[in-house]
């Protein structure tokens, strides 16, 4: 009966994960991504559109395709490979 009362939303149990520490700015628009580049998935909590699931936060992946506003990134999760599709401000180039 307890499970019926709890929320099962997309951002459940993510208070610390999806909190902003510093100002990120608009620098994500200035990066040129190419197929094969390695990127880190860092979720921007102020942008709800195109947000990847929180299980991918902090993961490193390889760019599969580049759209006008989106990236498709291949990420290894255990034995499987997943394709994460999200907006540009949720990705950072790997240093």
XYZ file of N, CA and C in Angstrom:
285
model
N 0.807 -1.186 0.000
C 0.000 0.000 0.000
C 0.859 1.263 0.000
N 2.046 1.198 0.547
C 2.911 2.368 0.592
C 3.341 2.756 -0.817
N 3.593 1.783 -1.688
C 4.047 2.094 -3.031
C 2.985 2.821 -3.844
N 1.721 2.687 -3.474
C 0.667 3.386 -4.208
C 0.700 4.882 -3.919
N 1.245 5.280 -2.773
C 1.247 6.676 -2.392
C 2.462 7.426 -2.921
N 3.553 6.717 -3.189
C 4.782 7.372 -3.616
C 4.710 7.774 -5.084
N 5.330 8.901 -5.407
C 5.380 9.353 -6.789
C 6.366 8.491 -7.571
N 6.066 8.245 -8.822
C 6.943 7.466 -9.695
C 7.403 8.317 -10.875
N 7.573 9.620 -10.643
C 7.881 10.550 -11.719
C 9.285 10.386 -12.276
N 9.534 11.101 -13.365
C 10.794 11.017 -14.099
C 11.953 11.573 -13.286
N 11.692 12.554 -12.417
C 12.752 13.180 -11.629
C 12.723 12.727 -10.178
N 12.182 11.567 -9.903
C 12.051 11.031 -8.554
C 13.423 10.769 -7.939
N 13.608 11.133 -6.673
C 14.850 10.940 -5.921
C 16.048 11.619 -6.582
N 15.855 12.793 -7.107
C 16.945 13.452 -7.821
C 17.209 14.862 -7.290
N 16.882 15.123 -6.047
C 17.036 16.482 -5.508
C 18.493 16.940 -5.545
N 19.418 16.105 -5.091
C 20.828 16.506 -5.076
C 21.456 16.380 -6.455
N 21.032 15.403 -7.217
C 21.607 15.173 -8.535
C 21.282 16.306 -9.492
N 20.052 16.788 -9.436
C 19.608 17.811 -10.375
C 19.518 19.180 -9.712
N 20.530 19.564 -8.964
C 20.592 20.905 -8.398
C 21.798 21.609 -9.009
N 21.629 22.873 -9.321
C 22.695 23.635 -9.969
C 23.613 24.249 -8.937
N 24.912 24.105 -9.135
C 25.905 24.689 -8.250
C 26.334 26.069 -8.736
N 26.583 26.175 -10.014
C 27.129 27.406 -10.563
C 26.381 27.756 -11.837
N 26.647 28.928 -12.341
C 26.005 29.374 -13.570
C 26.696 28.702 -14.742
N 25.917 28.059 -15.599
C 26.505 27.334 -16.725
C 26.595 28.185 -17.972
N 25.726 29.158 -18.148
C 25.791 30.044 -19.305
C 25.302 29.371 -20.575
N 25.663 29.956 -21.704
C 25.228 29.442 -22.996
C 26.384 28.864 -23.790
N 27.448 28.455 -23.136
C 28.614 27.970 -23.850
C 28.364 26.638 -24.552
N 27.295 25.934 -24.179
C 27.018 24.662 -24.842
C 26.670 24.872 -26.316
N 26.225 26.075 -26.671
C 25.894 26.350 -28.065
C 27.125 26.552 -28.929
N 28.263 26.803 -28.307
C 29.469 27.133 -29.058
C 30.293 25.915 -29.445
N 29.988 24.744 -28.907
C 30.776 23.550 -29.204
C 30.337 22.941 -30.527
N 31.317 22.516 -31.304
C 31.050 21.796 -32.547
C 31.256 20.313 -32.268
N 30.198 19.542 -32.337
C 30.277 18.109 -32.104
C 30.345 17.378 -33.435
N 31.189 16.355 -33.485
C 31.308 15.518 -34.672
C 31.054 14.070 -34.272
N 30.701 13.265 -35.226
C 30.471 11.847 -34.965
C 31.792 11.227 -34.510
N 31.745 10.493 -33.397
C 32.935 9.873 -32.837
C 33.531 10.633 -31.665
N 33.094 11.870 -31.426
C 33.578 12.632 -30.271
C 33.078 11.998 -28.979
N 33.868 12.126 -27.925
C 33.457 11.629 -26.613
C 32.890 12.788 -25.803
N 31.732 12.558 -25.192
C 31.058 13.598 -24.417
C 30.659 13.035 -23.063
N 30.490 13.947 -22.104
C 29.991 13.610 -20.774
C 28.558 14.095 -20.678
N 27.692 13.261 -20.122
C 26.300 13.643 -19.942
C 26.174 14.306 -18.578
N 25.960 15.617 -18.596
C 25.748 16.400 -17.384
C 24.393 17.080 -17.555
N 23.402 16.645 -16.791
C 22.038 17.124 -16.973
C 21.915 18.555 -16.451
N 21.332 19.422 -17.284
C 21.037 20.797 -16.901
C 19.599 20.824 -16.383
N 19.397 20.997 -15.068
C 18.044 20.878 -14.515
C 17.114 22.016 -14.899
N 17.648 23.127 -15.401
C 16.768 24.231 -15.776
C 16.115 24.007 -17.130
N 16.610 23.080 -17.926
C 16.036 22.771 -19.227
C 15.368 21.405 -19.145
N 14.045 21.385 -19.239
C 13.306 20.137 -19.096
C 13.189 19.396 -20.418
N 13.214 20.125 -21.521
C 13.065 19.479 -22.825
C 14.339 18.733 -23.195
N 14.197 17.533 -23.706
C 15.346 16.765 -24.164
C 16.260 16.321 -23.052
N 15.722 16.150 -21.847
C 16.539 15.753 -20.702
C 16.698 14.229 -20.682
N 17.929 13.726 -20.635
C 18.125 12.284 -20.502
C 17.687 11.808 -19.117
N 17.496 10.524 -18.971
C 17.129 9.961 -17.665
C 18.292 10.154 -16.703
N 17.978 10.247 -15.421
C 19.003 10.556 -14.429
C 20.021 9.435 -14.253
N 19.719 8.231 -14.703
C 20.701 7.141 -14.600
C 21.902 7.365 -15.500
N 21.776 8.259 -16.492
C 22.876 8.535 -17.408
C 23.721 9.732 -16.975
N 23.368 10.400 -15.888
C 24.101 11.583 -15.430
C 25.529 11.198 -15.044
N 26.506 11.876 -15.627
C 27.913 11.618 -15.337
C 28.544 10.559 -16.215
N 27.780 9.936 -17.087
C 28.321 8.899 -17.963
C 29.040 9.521 -19.155
N 29.977 8.769 -19.709
C 30.724 9.193 -20.890
C 30.275 8.332 -22.054
N 30.036 8.976 -23.188
C 29.588 8.243 -24.366
C 30.218 8.797 -25.627
N 29.874 8.153 -26.753
C 30.404 8.519 -28.066
C 29.251 9.055 -28.906
N 29.484 10.168 -29.588
C 28.440 10.790 -30.405
C 28.152 9.906 -31.607
N 26.862 9.559 -31.780
C 26.423 8.751 -32.915
C 25.907 9.622 -34.050
N 25.094 10.625 -33.711
C 24.579 11.528 -34.737
C 24.388 12.908 -34.131
N 24.466 13.909 -35.001
C 24.343 15.298 -34.578
C 23.165 15.904 -35.319
N 22.199 16.436 -34.560
C 21.083 17.150 -35.152
C 21.264 18.638 -34.992
N 20.226 19.380 -35.322
C 20.313 20.828 -35.207
C 20.388 21.253 -33.754
N 19.570 20.619 -32.886
C 19.563 20.944 -31.462
C 19.848 19.743 -30.579
N 20.049 18.573 -31.155
C 20.159 17.349 -30.362
C 21.420 16.573 -30.691
N 21.759 15.680 -29.769
C 22.832 14.709 -29.977
C 22.292 13.323 -29.654
N 22.752 12.340 -30.397
C 22.520 10.942 -30.049
C 23.856 10.377 -29.608
N 23.886 9.831 -28.396
C 25.145 9.380 -27.787
C 25.002 7.913 -27.409
N 26.022 7.118 -27.762
C 26.054 5.702 -27.405
C 26.785 5.554 -26.081
N 26.106 4.928 -25.091
C 26.635 4.794 -23.733
C 26.613 3.328 -23.339
N 27.696 2.857 -22.716
C 27.717 1.483 -22.204
C 27.091 1.443 -20.821
N 26.128 0.537 -20.639
C 25.481 0.316 -19.349
C 25.588 -1.178 -19.056
N 26.620 -1.554 -18.322
C 26.818 -2.967 -18.037
C 27.228 -3.714 -19.295
N 26.438 -4.710 -19.686
C 26.742 -5.499 -20.882
C 26.157 -4.888 -22.146
N 25.270 -3.923 -21.999
C 24.536 -3.386 -23.137
C 25.038 -2.005 -23.517
N 24.681 -1.601 -24.730
C 24.929 -0.245 -25.179
C 23.588 0.423 -25.406
N 23.446 1.642 -24.885
C 22.199 2.392 -25.000
C 22.459 3.631 -25.843
N 21.419 4.082 -26.535
C 21.475 5.331 -27.273
C 20.692 6.367 -26.481
N 21.359 7.447 -26.088
C 20.739 8.525 -25.325
C 20.566 9.703 -26.270
N 19.332 10.188 -26.396
C 19.034 11.332 -27.237
C 18.674 12.495 -26.335
N 19.346 13.622 -26.506
C 19.084 14.777 -25.659
C 19.507 16.065 -26.319
N 19.105 17.147 -25.708
C 19.480 18.466 -26.216
C 20.934 18.773 -25.890
N 21.468 19.780 -26.596
C 22.894 20.095 -26.496
C 23.320 20.528 -25.102
N 22.441 21.192 -24.343
C 22.887 21.704 -23.053
C 22.994 20.626 -21.992
N 22.680 19.389 -22.301
C 22.857 18.283 -21.365
C 24.151 17.514 -21.623
N 24.962 17.975 -22.560
C 26.211 17.300 -22.911
C 27.367 18.283 -22.836
N 28.546 17.759 -22.442
C 29.773 18.541 -22.431
C 30.858 17.714 -23.114
N 31.755 18.356 -23.865
C 32.856 17.596 -24.460
C 33.780 17.050 -23.373
N 34.284 15.865 -23.584
C 35.193 15.243 -22.627
C 36.556 15.918 -22.737
N 37.122 16.265 -21.591
C 38.433 16.934 -21.585
C 39.541 15.920 -21.533
